[in-house]
CSV table of C-alpha atoms and ligand atoms in Angstrom, one decimal:
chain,number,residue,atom,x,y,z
A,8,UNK,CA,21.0,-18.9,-13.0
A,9,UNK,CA,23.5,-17.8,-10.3
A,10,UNK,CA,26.0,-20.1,-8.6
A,11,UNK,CA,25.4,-22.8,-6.1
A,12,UNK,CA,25.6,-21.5,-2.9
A,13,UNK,CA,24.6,-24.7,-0.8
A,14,UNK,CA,24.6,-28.4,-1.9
A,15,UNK,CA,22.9,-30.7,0.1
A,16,UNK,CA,23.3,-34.2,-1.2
A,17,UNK,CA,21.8,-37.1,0.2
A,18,UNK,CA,21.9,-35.7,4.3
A,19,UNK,CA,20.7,-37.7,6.8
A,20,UNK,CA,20.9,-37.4,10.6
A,21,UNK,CA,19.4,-40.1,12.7
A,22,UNK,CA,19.9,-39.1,16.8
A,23,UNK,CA,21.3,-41.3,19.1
A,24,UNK,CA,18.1,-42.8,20.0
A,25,UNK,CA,17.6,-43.6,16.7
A,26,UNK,CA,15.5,-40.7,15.6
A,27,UNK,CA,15.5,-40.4,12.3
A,28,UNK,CA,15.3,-36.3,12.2
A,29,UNK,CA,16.7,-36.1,8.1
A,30,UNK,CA,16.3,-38.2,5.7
A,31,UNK,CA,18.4,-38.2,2.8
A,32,UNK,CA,17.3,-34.3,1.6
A,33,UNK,CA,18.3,-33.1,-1.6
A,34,UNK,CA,18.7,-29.3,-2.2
A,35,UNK,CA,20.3,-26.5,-4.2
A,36,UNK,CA,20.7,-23.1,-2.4
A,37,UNK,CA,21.6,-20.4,-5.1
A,38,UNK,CA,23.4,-17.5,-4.1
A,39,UNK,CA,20.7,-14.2,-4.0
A,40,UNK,CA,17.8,-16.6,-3.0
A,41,UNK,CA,15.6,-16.0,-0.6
A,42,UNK,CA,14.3,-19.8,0.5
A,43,UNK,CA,11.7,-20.6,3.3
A,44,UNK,CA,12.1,-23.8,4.6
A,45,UNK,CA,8.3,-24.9,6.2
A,46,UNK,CA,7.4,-28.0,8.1
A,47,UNK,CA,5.5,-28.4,11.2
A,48,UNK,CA,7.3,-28.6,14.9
A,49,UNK,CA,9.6,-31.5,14.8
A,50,UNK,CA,10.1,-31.9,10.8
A,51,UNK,CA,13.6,-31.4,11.1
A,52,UNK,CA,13.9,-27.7,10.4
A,53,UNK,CA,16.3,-27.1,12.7
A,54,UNK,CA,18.2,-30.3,12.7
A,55,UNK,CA,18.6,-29.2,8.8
A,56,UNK,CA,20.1,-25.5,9.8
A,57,UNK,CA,22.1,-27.4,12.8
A,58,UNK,CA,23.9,-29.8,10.0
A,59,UNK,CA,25.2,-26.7,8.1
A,60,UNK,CA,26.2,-24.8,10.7
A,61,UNK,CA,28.2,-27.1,12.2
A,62,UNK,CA,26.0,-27.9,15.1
A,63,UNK,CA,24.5,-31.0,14.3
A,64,UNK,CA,26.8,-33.8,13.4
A,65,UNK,CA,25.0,-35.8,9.7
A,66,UNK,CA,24.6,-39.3,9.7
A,67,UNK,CA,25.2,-39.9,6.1
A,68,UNK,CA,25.4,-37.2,3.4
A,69,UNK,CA,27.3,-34.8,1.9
A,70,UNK,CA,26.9,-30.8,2.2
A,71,UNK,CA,28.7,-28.4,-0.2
A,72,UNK,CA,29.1,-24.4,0.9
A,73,UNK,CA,31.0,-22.0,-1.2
A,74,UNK,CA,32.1,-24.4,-2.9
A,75,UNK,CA,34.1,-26.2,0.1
A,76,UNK,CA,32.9,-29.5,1.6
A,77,UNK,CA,32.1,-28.9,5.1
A,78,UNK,CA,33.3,-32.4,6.6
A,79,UNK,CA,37.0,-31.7,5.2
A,80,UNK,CA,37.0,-27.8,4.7
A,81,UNK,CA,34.8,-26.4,7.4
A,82,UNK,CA,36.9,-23.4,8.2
A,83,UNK,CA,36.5,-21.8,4.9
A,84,UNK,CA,33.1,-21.6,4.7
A,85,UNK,CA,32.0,-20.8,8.5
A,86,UNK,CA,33.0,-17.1,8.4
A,87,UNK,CA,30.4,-16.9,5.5
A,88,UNK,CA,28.0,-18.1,7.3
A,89,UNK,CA,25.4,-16.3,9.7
A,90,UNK,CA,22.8,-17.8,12.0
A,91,UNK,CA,20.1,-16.8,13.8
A,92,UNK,CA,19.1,-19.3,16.4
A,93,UNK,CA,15.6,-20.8,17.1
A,94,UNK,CA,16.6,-20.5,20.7
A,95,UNK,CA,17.5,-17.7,22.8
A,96,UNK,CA,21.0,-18.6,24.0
A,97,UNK,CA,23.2,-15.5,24.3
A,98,UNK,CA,25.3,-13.9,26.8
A,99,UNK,CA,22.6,-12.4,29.0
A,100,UNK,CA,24.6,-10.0,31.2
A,101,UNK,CA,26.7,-8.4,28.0
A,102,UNK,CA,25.2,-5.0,27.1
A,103,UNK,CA,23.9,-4.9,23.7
A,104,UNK,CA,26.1,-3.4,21.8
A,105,UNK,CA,29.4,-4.9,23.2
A,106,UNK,CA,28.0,-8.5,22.1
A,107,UNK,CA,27.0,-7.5,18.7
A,108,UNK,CA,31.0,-6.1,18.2
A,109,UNK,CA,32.1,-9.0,20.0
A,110,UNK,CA,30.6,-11.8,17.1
A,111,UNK,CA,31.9,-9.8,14.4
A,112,UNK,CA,35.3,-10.3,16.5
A,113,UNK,CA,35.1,-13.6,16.9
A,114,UNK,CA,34.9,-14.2,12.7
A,115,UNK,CA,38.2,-12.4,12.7
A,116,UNK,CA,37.1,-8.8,11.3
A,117,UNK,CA,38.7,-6.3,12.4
A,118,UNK,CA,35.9,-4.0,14.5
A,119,UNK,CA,34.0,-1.6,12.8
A,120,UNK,CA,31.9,0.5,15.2
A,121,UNK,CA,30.1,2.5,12.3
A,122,UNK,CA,28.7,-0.6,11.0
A,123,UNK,CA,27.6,-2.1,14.6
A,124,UNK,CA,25.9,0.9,14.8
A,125,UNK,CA,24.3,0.7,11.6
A,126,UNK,CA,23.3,-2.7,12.3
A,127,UNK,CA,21.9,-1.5,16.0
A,128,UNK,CA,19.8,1.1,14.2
A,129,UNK,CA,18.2,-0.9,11.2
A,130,UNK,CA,17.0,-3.0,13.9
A,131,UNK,CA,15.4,-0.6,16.7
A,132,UNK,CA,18.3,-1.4,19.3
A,133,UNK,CA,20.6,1.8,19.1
A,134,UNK,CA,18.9,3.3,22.4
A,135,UNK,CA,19.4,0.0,24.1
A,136,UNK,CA,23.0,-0.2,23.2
A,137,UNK,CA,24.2,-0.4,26.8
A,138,UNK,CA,21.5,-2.2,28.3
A,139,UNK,CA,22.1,-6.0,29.2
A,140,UNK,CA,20.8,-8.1,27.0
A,141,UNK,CA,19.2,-9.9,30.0
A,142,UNK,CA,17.1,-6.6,30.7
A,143,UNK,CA,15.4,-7.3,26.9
A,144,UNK,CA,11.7,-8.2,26.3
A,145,UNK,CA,12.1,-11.6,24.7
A,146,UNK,CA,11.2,-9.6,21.1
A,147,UNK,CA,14.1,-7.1,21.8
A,148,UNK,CA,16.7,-10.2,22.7
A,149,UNK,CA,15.9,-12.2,19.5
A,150,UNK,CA,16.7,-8.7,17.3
A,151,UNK,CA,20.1,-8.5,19.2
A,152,UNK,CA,20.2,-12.5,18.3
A,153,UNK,CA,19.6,-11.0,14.7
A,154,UNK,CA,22.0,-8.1,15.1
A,155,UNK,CA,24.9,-10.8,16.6
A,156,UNK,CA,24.5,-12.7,13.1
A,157,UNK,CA,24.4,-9.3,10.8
A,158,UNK,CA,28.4,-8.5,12.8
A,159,UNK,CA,30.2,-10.4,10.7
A,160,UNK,CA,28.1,-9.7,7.3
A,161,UNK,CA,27.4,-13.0,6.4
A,162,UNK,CA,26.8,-14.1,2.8
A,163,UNK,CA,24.5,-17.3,3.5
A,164,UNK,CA,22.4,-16.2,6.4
A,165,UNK,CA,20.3,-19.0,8.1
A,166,UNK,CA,16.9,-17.6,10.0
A,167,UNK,CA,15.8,-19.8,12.4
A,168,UNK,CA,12.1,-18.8,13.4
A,169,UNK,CA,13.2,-15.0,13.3
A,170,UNK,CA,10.1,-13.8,13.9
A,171,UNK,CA,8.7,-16.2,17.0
A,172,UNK,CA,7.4,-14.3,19.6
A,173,UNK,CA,8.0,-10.9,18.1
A,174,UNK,CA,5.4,-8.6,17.3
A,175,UNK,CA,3.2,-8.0,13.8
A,176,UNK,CA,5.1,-4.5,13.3
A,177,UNK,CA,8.6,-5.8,14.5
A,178,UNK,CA,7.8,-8.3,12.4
A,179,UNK,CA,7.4,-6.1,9.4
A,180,UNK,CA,10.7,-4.4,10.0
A,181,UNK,CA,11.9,-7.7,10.1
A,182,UNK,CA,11.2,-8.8,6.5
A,183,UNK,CA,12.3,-4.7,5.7
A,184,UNK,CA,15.7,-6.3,7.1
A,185,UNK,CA,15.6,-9.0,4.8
A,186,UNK,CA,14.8,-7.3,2.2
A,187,UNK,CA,17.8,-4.9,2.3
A,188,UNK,CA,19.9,-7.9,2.9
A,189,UNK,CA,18.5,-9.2,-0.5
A,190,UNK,CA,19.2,-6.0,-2.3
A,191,UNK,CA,22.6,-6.8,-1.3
A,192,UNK,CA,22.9,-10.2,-3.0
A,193,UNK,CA,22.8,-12.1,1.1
A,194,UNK,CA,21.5,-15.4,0.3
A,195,UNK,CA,18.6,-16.3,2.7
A,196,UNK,CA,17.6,-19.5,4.5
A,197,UNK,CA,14.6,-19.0,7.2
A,198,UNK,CA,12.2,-20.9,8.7
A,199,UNK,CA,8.6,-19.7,9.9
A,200,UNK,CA,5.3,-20.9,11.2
A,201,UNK,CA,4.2,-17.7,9.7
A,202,UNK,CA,3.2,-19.0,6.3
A,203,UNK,CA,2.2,-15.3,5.6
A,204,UNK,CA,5.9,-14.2,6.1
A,205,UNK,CA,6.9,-17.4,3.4
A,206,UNK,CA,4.8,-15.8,1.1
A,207,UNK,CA,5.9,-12.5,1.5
A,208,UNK,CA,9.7,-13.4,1.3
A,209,UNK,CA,10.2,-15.9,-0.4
A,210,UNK,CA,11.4,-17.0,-3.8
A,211,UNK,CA,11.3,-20.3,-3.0
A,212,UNK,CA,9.4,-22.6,-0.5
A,213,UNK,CA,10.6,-25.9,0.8
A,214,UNK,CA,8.0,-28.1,2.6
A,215,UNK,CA,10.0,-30.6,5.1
A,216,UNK,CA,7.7,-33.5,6.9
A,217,UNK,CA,9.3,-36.1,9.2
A,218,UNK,CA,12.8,-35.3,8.2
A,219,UNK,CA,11.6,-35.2,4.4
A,220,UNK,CA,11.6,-32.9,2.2
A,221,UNK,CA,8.4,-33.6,0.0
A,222,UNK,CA,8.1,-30.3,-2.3
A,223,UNK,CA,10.5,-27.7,-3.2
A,224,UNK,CA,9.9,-24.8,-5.8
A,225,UNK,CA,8.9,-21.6,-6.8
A,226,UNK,CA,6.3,-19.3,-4.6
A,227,UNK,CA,5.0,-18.7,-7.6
A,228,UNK,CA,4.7,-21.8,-9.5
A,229,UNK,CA,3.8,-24.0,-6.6
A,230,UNK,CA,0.8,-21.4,-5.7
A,231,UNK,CA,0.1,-21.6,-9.3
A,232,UNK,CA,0.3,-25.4,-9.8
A,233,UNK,CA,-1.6,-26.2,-6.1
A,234,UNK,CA,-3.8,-23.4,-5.8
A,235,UNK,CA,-7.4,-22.9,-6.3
A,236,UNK,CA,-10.2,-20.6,-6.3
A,237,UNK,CA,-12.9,-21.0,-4.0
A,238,UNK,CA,-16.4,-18.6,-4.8
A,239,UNK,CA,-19.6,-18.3,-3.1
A,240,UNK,CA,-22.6,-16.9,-5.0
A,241,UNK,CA,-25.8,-15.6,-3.2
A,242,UNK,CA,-28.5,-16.4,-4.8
A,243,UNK,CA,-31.7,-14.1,-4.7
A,244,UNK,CA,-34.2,-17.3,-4.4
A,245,UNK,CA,-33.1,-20.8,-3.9
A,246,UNK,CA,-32.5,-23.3,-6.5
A,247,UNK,CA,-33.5,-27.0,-6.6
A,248,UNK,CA,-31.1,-28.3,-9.1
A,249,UNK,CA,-28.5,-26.7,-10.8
A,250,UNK,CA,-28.8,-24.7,-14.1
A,251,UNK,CA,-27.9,-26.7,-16.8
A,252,UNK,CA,-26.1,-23.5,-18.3
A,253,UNK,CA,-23.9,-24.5,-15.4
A,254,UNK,CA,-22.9,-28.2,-15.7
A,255,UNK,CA,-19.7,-27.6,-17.4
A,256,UNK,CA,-18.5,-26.4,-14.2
A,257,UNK,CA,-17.1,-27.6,-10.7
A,258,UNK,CA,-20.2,-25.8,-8.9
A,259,UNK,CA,-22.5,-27.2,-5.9
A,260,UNK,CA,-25.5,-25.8,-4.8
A,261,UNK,CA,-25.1,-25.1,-0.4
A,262,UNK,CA,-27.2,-24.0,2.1
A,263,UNK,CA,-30.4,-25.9,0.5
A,264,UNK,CA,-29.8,-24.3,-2.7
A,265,UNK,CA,-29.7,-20.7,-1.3
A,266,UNK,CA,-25.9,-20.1,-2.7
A,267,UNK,CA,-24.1,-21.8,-5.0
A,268,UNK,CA,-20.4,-22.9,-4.8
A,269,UNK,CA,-17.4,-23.1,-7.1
A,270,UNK,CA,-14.2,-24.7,-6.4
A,271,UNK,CA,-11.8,-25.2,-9.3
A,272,UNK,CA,-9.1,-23.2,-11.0
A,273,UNK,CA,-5.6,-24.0,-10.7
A,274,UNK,CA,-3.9,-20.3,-9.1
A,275,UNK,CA,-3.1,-18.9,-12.9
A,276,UNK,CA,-6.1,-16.8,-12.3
A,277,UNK,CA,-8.4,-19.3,-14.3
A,278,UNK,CA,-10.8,-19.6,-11.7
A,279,UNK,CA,-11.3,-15.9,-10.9
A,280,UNK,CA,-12.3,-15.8,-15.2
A,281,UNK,CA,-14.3,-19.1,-14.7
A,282,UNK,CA,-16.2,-17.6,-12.1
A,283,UNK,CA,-17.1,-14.3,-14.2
A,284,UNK,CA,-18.0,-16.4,-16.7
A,285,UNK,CA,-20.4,-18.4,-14.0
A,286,UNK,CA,-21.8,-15.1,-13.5
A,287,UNK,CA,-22.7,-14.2,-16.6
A,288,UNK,CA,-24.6,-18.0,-17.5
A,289,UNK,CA,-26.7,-16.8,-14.2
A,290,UNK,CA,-28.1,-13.9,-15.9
A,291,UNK,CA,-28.5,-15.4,-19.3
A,292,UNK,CA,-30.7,-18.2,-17.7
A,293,UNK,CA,-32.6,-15.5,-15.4
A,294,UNK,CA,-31.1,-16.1,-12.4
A,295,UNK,CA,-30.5,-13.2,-9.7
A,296,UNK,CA,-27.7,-13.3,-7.5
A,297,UNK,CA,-27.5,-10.5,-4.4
A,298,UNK,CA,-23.7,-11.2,-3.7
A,299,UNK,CA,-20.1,-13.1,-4.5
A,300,UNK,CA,-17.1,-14.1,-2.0
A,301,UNK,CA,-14.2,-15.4,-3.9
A,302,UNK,CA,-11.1,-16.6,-2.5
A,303,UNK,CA,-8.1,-17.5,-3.9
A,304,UNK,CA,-6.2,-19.7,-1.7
A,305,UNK,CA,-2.8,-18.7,0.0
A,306,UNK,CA,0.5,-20.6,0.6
A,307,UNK,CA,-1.0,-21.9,3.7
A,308,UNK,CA,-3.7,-23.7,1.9
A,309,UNK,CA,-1.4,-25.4,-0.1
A,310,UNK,CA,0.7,-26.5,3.2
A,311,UNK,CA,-2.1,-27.5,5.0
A,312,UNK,CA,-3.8,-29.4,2.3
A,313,UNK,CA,-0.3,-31.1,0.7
A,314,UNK,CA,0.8,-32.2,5.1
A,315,UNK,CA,-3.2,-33.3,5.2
A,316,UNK,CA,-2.6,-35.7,1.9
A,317,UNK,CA,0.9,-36.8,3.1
A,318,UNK,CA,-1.0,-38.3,6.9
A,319,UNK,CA,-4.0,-40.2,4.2
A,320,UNK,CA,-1.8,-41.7,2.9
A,321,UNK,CA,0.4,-42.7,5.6
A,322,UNK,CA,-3.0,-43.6,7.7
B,285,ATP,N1,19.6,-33.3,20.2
B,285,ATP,C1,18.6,-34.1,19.9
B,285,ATP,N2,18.6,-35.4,20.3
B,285,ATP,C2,17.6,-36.2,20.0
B,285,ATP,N3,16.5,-35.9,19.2
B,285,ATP,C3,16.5,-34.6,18.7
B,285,ATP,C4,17.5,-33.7,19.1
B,285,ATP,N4,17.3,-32.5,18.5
B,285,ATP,C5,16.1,-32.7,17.8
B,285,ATP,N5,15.6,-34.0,18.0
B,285,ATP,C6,14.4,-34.5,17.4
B,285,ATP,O1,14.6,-34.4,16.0
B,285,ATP,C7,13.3,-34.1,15.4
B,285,ATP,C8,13.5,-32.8,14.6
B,285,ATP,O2,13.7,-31.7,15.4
B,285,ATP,P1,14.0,-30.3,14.9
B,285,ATP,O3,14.3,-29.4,16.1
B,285,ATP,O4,14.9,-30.3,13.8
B,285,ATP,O5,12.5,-29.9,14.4
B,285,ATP,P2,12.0,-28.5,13.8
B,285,ATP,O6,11.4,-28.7,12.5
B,285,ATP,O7,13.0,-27.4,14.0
B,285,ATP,O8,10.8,-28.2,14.8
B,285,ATP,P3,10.2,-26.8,15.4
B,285,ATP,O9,9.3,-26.3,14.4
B,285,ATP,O10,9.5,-27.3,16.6
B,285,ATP,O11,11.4,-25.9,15.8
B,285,ATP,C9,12.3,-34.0,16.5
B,285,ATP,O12,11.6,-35.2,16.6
B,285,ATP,C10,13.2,-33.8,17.7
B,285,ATP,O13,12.6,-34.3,18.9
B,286,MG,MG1,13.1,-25.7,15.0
């Protein structure tokens, strides 16, 4: 496993008010990784990116970049840091490419116009260099937002809702971007509503409720250990009851027996096999079926169903 990139240890930020936006949030960030960071509006997301960034002031808590902790040692690690902000907040009568040169400037590089302009390209904006960014549709302002925080090549890179507002093939060139940046060993932090661009990204997902962050892991393993496999068999002529053949499995009869449902398996691909197997005890007891649907379920399933738990058991 690679180095620690980010330490989170215990972080909490209550606003004045007394808004408890974190609460005490645990995480390891290591370098290379690609992390999503999901919740719904108001979890904390952006309080959480705020903290490290040095825009959000923590209540309690400790948080560890590069090594450096950022209370004392702030300096070191900021120039290694990148952000692209939720909000649109940039200098709206600067042309494009003067405000892209102008971060990288402001980290202390020294200016490197071949880059900015390799930067410009990679995201659609070369032909829009001297435009003001004011004169932007709101999709073309958040890529220079994007192209501000690539100036000063960043090694942790925090993505704030990148792809809010932008369109589905903007969107794609997007996640191209990240994955370049991943090829060259950028560490990513984003957040989404997108759950479709989590699962495309990620490595890892992080699911933050109410300031708490109540699962983190592996795309992979947490699709595997939370997600199922739903099928729907058509059945030529209803059944009354189901086939005994059948009982060993989680299967319903629907529709007054006219199709019959299975919901089980646990994302390994044990429920697609389960299923076949279904199949087969159908026509080994005689019974015709004209058609399947299975489904297995997608990152969003698990979000929804795991926020939808949390609020029973808070109700
Ligand atoms: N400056 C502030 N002062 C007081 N409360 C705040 C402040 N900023 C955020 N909050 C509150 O903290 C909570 C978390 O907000 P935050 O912006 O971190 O959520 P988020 O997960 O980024 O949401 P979204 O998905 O809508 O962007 C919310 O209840 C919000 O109202
Ligand atoms: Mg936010």
């Amino acid at each position: 496993m690679s180095e620690p990139i980010l330490e989170l240890d215990g972080l909490s930020k209550v606003y004045p008010g007394g808004l408890k936006a974190l609460d005490d949030v645990n995480l390891t960030i290591r370098k290379g990784e690609i992390f999503a960071l999901l919740g719904p509006n108001g979890a904390g997301k952006t309080t959480l990116i705020g903290a490290v960034c040095g825009l959000v002031r923590p209540t309690s808590g400790t948080i560890r970049a590069f090594g450096h902790d950022l209370a004392t040692d702030w300096r070191k690690a900021r120039a290694r840091i990148g952000l692209v902000p939720q909000e649109l907040s940039t200098d709206m009568f600067e042309p494009v490419q003067r405000a892209v040169a102008y971060s990288r400037g402001l980290f202390g590089l020294a200016p490197d116009p071949v880059r900015i302009e390799e930067i410009l390209r990679s995201l659609s904006l070369w032909d829009k260099k001297d435009e003001r960014i004011m004169a932007l549709s709101g999709g073309m302002k958040r890529r220079v937002l994007i192209a501000k925080a690539l100036a000063h090549e960043p090694d942790l890179l925090f993505l704030d809702e990148p792809t809010a507002g932008v369109d589905v093939e903007l969107r794609k060139g997007m996640w191209a971007i990240i994955d370049q940046m991943r090829a060259k060993g950028v560490t990513v932090i984003l957040t989404t509503h997108y759950i479709e661009e989590a699962e495309e990204m990620a490595d890892r997902v992080g699911i933050i409720r109410k300031g708490q962050l109540i699962m983190v892991d592996e795309k992979e393993a947490m699709m595997a250990r939370l997600g199922r496999t739903e099928a729907h068999i058509s059945l030529a002529s209803p059944l009354t009851e189901l086939p005994p053949a059948l009982g060993q499995y989680p299967v319903e009869l629907e529709e007054g027996g006219a199709s019959l449902c299975y919901r089980g398996g646990d994302g390994t691909g044990r429920g697609k096999a389960e299923v076949a197997d279904i199949t087969k005890a159908l026509i080994a007891s005689g019974i015709d079926y004209t058609g399947i649907d299975v489904r297995e379920s997608s990152l969003e399933d698990i979000f929804v169903s795991l926020l939808g738990e949390e609020d029973e058991q808070a109700a």
